[in-house]
Structures are given as structure tokens and as C-alpha cells.
PDB file of C-alpha atoms in Angstrom:
ATOM      1  CA  MET A   1      21.239 -23.974 -14.572  1.00 64.00           C
ATOM      2  CA  ASP A   2      18.117 -24.002 -13.911  1.00 72.00           C
ATOM      3  CA  LEU A   3      15.322 -26.228 -12.254  1.00 71.00           C
ATOM      4  CA  GLU A   4      15.201 -28.942 -14.102  1.00 77.00           C
ATOM      5  CA  GLN A   5      18.518 -29.516 -14.609  1.00 76.00           C
ATOM      6  CA  LEU A   6      18.913 -29.651 -10.800  1.00 73.00           C
ATOM      7  CA  ARG A   7      15.531 -32.495 -10.006  1.00 77.00           C
ATOM      8  CA  GLU A   8      17.426 -34.419 -12.827  1.00 80.00           C
ATOM      9  CA  ILE A   9      20.451 -34.048 -10.403  1.00 76.00           C
ATOM     10  CA  ILE A  10      18.792 -35.207  -7.482  1.00 76.00           C
ATOM     11  CA  GLN A  11      17.388 -38.153  -9.000  1.00 77.00           C
ATOM     12  CA  LEU A  12      20.407 -39.356 -10.624  1.00 75.00           C
ATOM     13  CA  VAL A  13      22.104 -39.874  -7.492  1.00 72.00           C
ATOM     14  CA  GLU A  14      18.525 -40.917  -5.881  1.00 74.00           C
ATOM     15  CA  GLU A  15      18.522 -44.338  -9.117  1.00 75.00           C
ATOM     16  CA  THR A  16      22.070 -44.882  -8.966  1.00 73.00           C
ATOM     17  CA  GLY A  17      23.051 -45.214  -4.936  1.00 70.00           C
ATOM     18  CA  ILE A  18      26.050 -42.636  -6.784  1.00 71.00           C
ATOM     19  CA  SER A  19      26.680 -41.174  -2.675  1.00 71.00           C
ATOM     20  CA  GLU A  20      27.883 -37.456  -3.766  1.00 73.00           C
ATOM     21  CA  VAL A  21      27.583 -34.897  -6.722  1.00 73.00           C
ATOM     22  CA  GLU A  22      28.533 -31.976  -6.521  1.00 76.00           C
ATOM     23  CA  ILE A  23      28.667 -29.446  -9.743  1.00 76.00           C
ATOM     24  CA  GLU A  24      30.326 -25.706  -9.820  1.00 76.00           C
ATOM     25  CA  GLN A  25      29.599 -23.894 -13.101  1.00 74.00           C
ATOM     26  CA  ASP A  26      29.189 -20.208 -13.957  1.00 72.00           C
ATOM     27  CA  GLY A  27      29.330 -19.360 -10.846  1.00 69.00           C
ATOM     28  CA  LEU A  28      27.547 -22.167  -8.988  1.00 71.00           C
ATOM     29  CA  ARG A  29      28.421 -24.808  -6.534  1.00 71.00           C
ATOM     30  CA  ILE A  30      26.052 -27.593  -5.977  1.00 74.00           C
ATOM     31  CA  VAL A  31      26.664 -30.711  -3.587  1.00 72.00           C
ATOM     32  CA  VAL A  32      23.578 -33.330  -3.681  1.00 74.00           C
ATOM     33  CA  ARG A  33      24.088 -35.715  -0.762  1.00 70.00           C
ATOM     34  CA  ALA A  34      22.617 -39.191  -0.047  1.00 67.00           C
ATOM     35  CA  HIS A  35      21.848 -40.935   3.038  1.00 59.00           C
ATOM     36  CA  GLN A  36      20.893 -43.970   3.923  1.00 52.00           C
ATOM     37  CA  SER A  37      17.776 -42.516   4.425  1.00 48.00           C
ATOM     38  CA  GLY A  38      17.235 -41.484   0.975  1.00 46.00           C
ATOM     39  CA  VAL A  39      18.615 -38.104  -0.741  1.00 45.00           C
ATOM     40  CA  ALA A  40      19.562 -34.581   1.233  1.00 46.00           C
ATOM     41  CA  HIS A  41      19.688 -31.418  -1.098  1.00 45.00           C
ATOM     42  CA  GLN A  42      22.087 -29.134  -0.293  1.00 46.00           C
ATOM     43  CA  ILE A  43      22.485 -26.641  -2.755  1.00 45.00           C
ATOM     44  CA  LEU A  44      26.126 -23.921  -2.285  1.00 45.00           C
ATOM     45  CA  THR A  45      25.869 -20.646  -3.966  1.00 44.00           C
ATOM     46  CA  THR A  46      29.192 -18.823  -4.424  1.00 45.00           C
ATOM     47  CA  VAL A  47      29.677 -15.443  -5.315  1.00 47.00           C
ATOM     48  CA  PRO A  48      32.148 -15.151  -8.272  1.00 50.00           C
ATOM     49  CA  GLN A  49      35.370 -12.889  -7.367  1.00 51.00           C
ATOM     50  CA  VAL A  50      35.734  -9.645  -8.361  1.00 52.00           C
ATOM     51  CA  SER A  51      38.887  -8.155  -9.010  1.00 51.00           C
ATOM     52  CA  SER A  52      39.356  -4.273  -8.774  1.00 51.00           C
ATOM     53  CA  SER A  53      42.210  -2.746 -10.343  1.00 52.00           C
ATOM     54  CA  ALA A  54      40.953   0.310  -7.215  1.00 52.00           C
ATOM     55  CA  PRO A  55      42.678   0.128  -3.873  1.00 53.00           C
ATOM     56  CA  ASP A  56      41.307  -0.665  -0.454  1.00 55.00           C
ATOM     57  CA  ALA A  57      40.082   1.962   1.345  1.00 54.00           C
ATOM     58  CA  ASP A  58      42.252   2.633   4.165  1.00 54.00           C
ATOM     59  CA  PRO A  59      39.302   2.938   7.307  1.00 53.00           C
ATOM     60  CA  SER A  60      41.258   5.647   8.604  1.00 55.00           C
ATOM     61  CA  ASP A  61      40.543   7.836   5.301  1.00 55.00           C
ATOM     62  CA  GLN A  62      36.330   7.228   6.021  1.00 52.00           C
ATOM     63  CA  PRO A  63      34.598   9.747   8.712  1.00 53.00           C
ATOM     64  CA  GLU A  64      34.029   8.541  12.004  1.00 52.00           C
ATOM     65  CA  ILE A  65      31.052   8.555  12.827  1.00 48.00           C
ATOM     66  CA  PRO A  66      30.789   9.557  16.646  1.00 54.00           C
ATOM     67  CA  PRO A  67      28.696   7.331  19.024  1.00 56.00           C
ATOM     68  CA  SER A  68      25.009   8.551  19.584  1.00 60.00           C
ATOM     69  CA  LYS A  69      24.763   9.660  22.578  1.00 80.00           C
ATOM     70  CA  GLY A  70      21.446   9.250  24.657  1.00 91.00           C
ATOM     71  CA  VAL A  71      19.352   5.843  25.936  1.00 94.00           C
ATOM     72  CA  GLU A  72      18.515   3.232  23.453  1.00 95.00           C
ATOM     73  CA  VAL A  73      14.491   1.853  23.628  1.00 96.00           C
ATOM     74  CA  ARG A  74      14.614  -1.406  22.376  1.00 96.00           C
ATOM     75  CA  ALA A  75      11.791  -3.455  21.229  1.00 96.00           C
ATOM     76  CA  PRO A  76      10.535  -5.826  24.134  1.00 95.00           C
ATOM     77  CA  ILE A  77       8.819  -8.286  21.261  1.00 94.00           C
ATOM     78  CA  VAL A  78       9.105  -9.248  17.686  1.00 95.00           C
ATOM     79  CA  GLY A  79       5.768  -7.588  16.223  1.00 95.00           C
ATOM     80  CA  THR A  80       4.707  -4.558  14.023  1.00 96.00           C
ATOM     81  CA  PHE A  81       6.085  -1.117  14.635  1.00 97.00           C
ATOM     82  CA  TYR A  82       3.963   1.721  14.990  1.00 97.00           C
ATOM     83  CA  ARG A  83       4.392   5.171  15.253  1.00 97.00           C
ATOM     84  CA  SER A  84       1.058   6.265  15.962  1.00 96.00           C
ATOM     85  CA  SER A  85      -2.413   5.027  17.339  1.00 93.00           C
ATOM     86  CA  SER A  86      -4.259   5.090  14.023  1.00 93.00           C
ATOM     87  CA  PRO A  87      -2.895   5.843  10.155  1.00 91.00           C
ATOM     88  CA  ASP A  88      -5.211   9.384  10.280  1.00 93.00           C
ATOM     89  CA  SER A  89      -3.344  10.077  13.945  1.00 94.00           C
ATOM     90  CA  ALA A  90       0.213  12.511  14.277  1.00 96.00           C
ATOM     91  CA  PRO A  91       2.782  10.090  15.438  1.00 97.00           C
ATOM     92  CA  PHE A  92       3.240   9.414  19.313  1.00 97.00           C
ATOM     93  CA  VAL A  93       6.964  11.141  19.251  1.00 97.00           C
ATOM     94  CA  GLU A  94       8.642  13.389  16.788  1.00 97.00           C
ATOM     95  CA  VAL A  95      12.856  13.978  17.027  1.00 96.00           C
ATOM     96  CA  GLY A  96      13.142  16.817  19.207  1.00 96.00           C
ATOM     97  CA  ASP A  97       9.920  16.046  21.423  1.00 97.00           C
ATOM     98  CA  HIS A  98      10.488  16.004  25.371  1.00 97.00           C
ATOM     99  CA  VAL A  99       9.385  12.819  26.621  1.00 97.00           C
ATOM    100  CA  ASN A 100       8.771  11.955  29.704  1.00 97.00           C
ATOM    101  CA  SER A 101       8.617   8.609  31.826  1.00 95.00           C
ATOM    102  CA  GLY A 102       5.688   6.936  30.717  1.00 95.00           C
ATOM    103  CA  ASP A 103       4.504   8.684  27.702  1.00 96.00           C
ATOM    104  CA  VAL A 104       3.716   6.257  24.554  1.00 96.00           C
ATOM    105  CA  LEU A 105       6.319   5.777  21.853  1.00 97.00           C
ATOM    106  CA  CYS A 106       5.011   3.420  20.040  1.00 97.00           C
ATOM    107  CA  ILE A 107       2.827   1.023  19.754  1.00 97.00           C
ATOM    108  CA  ILE A 108       3.587  -2.656  18.136  1.00 95.00           C
ATOM    109  CA  GLU A 109       1.155  -5.062  17.226  1.00 94.00           C
ATOM    110  CA  ALA A 110       2.064  -8.784  17.653  1.00 91.00           C
ATOM    111  CA  MET A 111      -0.444 -11.379  17.528  1.00 90.00           C
ATOM    112  CA  LYS A 112      -2.934  -8.815  16.807  1.00 89.00           C
ATOM    113  CA  LEU A 113      -2.773  -7.569  20.447  1.00 92.00           C
ATOM    114  CA  MET A 114      -1.656  -3.488  20.544  1.00 93.00           C
ATOM    115  CA  ASN A 115       1.234  -2.882  22.865  1.00 94.00           C
ATOM    116  CA  GLU A 116       1.844   0.537  23.743  1.00 95.00           C
ATOM    117  CA  ILE A 117       5.346   1.225  24.462  1.00 95.00           C
ATOM    118  CA  GLU A 118       6.463   3.451  26.679  1.00 95.00           C
ATOM    119  CA  ALA A 119       9.835   6.048  27.472  1.00 95.00           C
ATOM    120  CA  GLU A 120      11.686   4.260  30.760  1.00 94.00           C
ATOM    121  CA  ILE A 121      13.399   7.722  31.090  1.00 95.00           C
ATOM    122  CA  SER A 122      12.780  11.555  30.699  1.00 96.00           C
ATOM    123  CA  GLY A 123      14.568  12.752  28.097  1.00 96.00           C
ATOM    124  CA  LEU A 124      14.767  14.694  24.276  1.00 97.00           C
ATOM    125  CA  VAL A 125      14.186  12.223  21.267  1.00 97.00           C
ATOM    126  CA  THR A 126      17.246  12.498  19.289  1.00 97.00           C
ATOM    127  CA  GLU A 127      16.445   9.360  17.018  1.00 96.00           C
ATOM    128  CA  VAL A 128      13.751   7.273  15.364  1.00 97.00           C
ATOM    129  CA  LEU A 129      15.737   4.388  13.834  1.00 97.00           C
ATOM    130  CA  VAL A 130      11.997   2.183  12.282  1.00 97.00           C
ATOM    131  CA  GLU A 131      10.466   3.570   9.849  1.00 96.00           C
ATOM    132  CA  ASN A 132       6.732   3.361  10.102  1.00 96.00           C
ATOM    133  CA  ALA A 133       4.491  -0.299   9.790  1.00 96.00           C
ATOM    134  CA  ASN A 134       7.930  -1.910   9.602  1.00 97.00           C
ATOM    135  CA  PRO A 135       8.115  -5.910  11.002  1.00 96.00           C
ATOM    136  CA  ILE A 136      10.609  -5.490  14.574  1.00 96.00           C
ATOM    137  CA  GLU A 137      12.957  -7.520  16.193  1.00 95.00           C
ATOM    138  CA  PHE A 138      13.249  -8.897  19.664  1.00 94.00           C
ATOM    139  CA  ASP A 139      15.553  -6.217  21.103  1.00 95.00           C
ATOM    140  CA  GLN A 140      15.889  -4.184  17.972  1.00 96.00           C
ATOM    141  CA  PRO A 141      16.638  -0.677  18.490  1.00 96.00           C
ATOM    142  CA  LEU A 142      13.342   1.647  18.379  1.00 97.00           C
ATOM    143  CA  PHE A 143      15.002   4.900  19.427  1.00 97.00           C
ATOM    144  CA  ILE A 144      17.427   6.752  21.219  1.00 97.00           C
ATOM    145  CA  ILE A 145      16.544   8.801  23.866  1.00 97.00           C
ATOM    146  CA  GLU A 146      18.965  11.604  25.363  1.00 96.00           C
ATOM    147  CA  PRO A 147      17.955  11.485  29.401  1.00 95.00           C
ATOM    148  CA  SER A 148      17.090  15.252  31.069  1.00 87.00           C
TER     149      SER A 148
END
């Protein structure tokens, strides 16, 4: 179904006063409902079921991932994550580095302001969980630090 066909369906609902039209075609389900104040457009997409002849994997067969030791350093704000102060500079920390409480771990740019994120504990950086220059969300894990 293309955009023109969808427009025709919406126009049909608007012109005829039909309260609801539901169409299913090629794994796509579209529902258009009219309300007293006008037409509300609701598009639902369903993915066709793919049958597999392979047996379902037994969860006990999956290798167990050990829980990471250490403390997560989480983003206090939404913004863009930077590992260094400038593109030409070395990262503030690398995996394997020892950090002290108060050391700068990264910068988060938010609304054109550069916010330095500091270590709250002393320890060994065991993981960097975000790639440089990626957007991050509030409370997203950034680093794992194993306390020393």
C-alpha cells in the first residue's frame, strides 16, 4: 500500500461519515477511525509470522553472562557523550585506567554547554559502555568502575 492509497482511504472516511475502516493487506493492518471532531488516523503495522522448522533454543544452552563487577557511572543528563575535551585530544580514561574520586571521565554536551562527568569512587575502569559522540539518555550507563 502506498501513500496515495492511504490518502484515499482517509478521504473516504471524511467524506462518507463512516466511523471506522479497517484494512489488512500483505501483513499490514490499517485502521482509520472518525471522531466527532474530525478524523483520527491510526496506523497499525503487524509483522507476518515466520514459521521456523528449527527447534526453539533452550535458554539453559545459552552461555551465562556473568554480572559485571563494579559500579555503573550513569548519565546525570541527556546530551552527547564525548570521551575527550576535543577531537584531537586523548580520551580522559581508557579501559584499565585507575581513577580517583573526582577525576573527569567524560564530557556530556547539553544545550551547547560542556558538562564534565567525574568519578564518584576510586577504582579501575573496566568498561566504557558508550561510543564517542553518541547521544545518550538520562540515567544511561556510561562506564563500569571496579572499586579499589
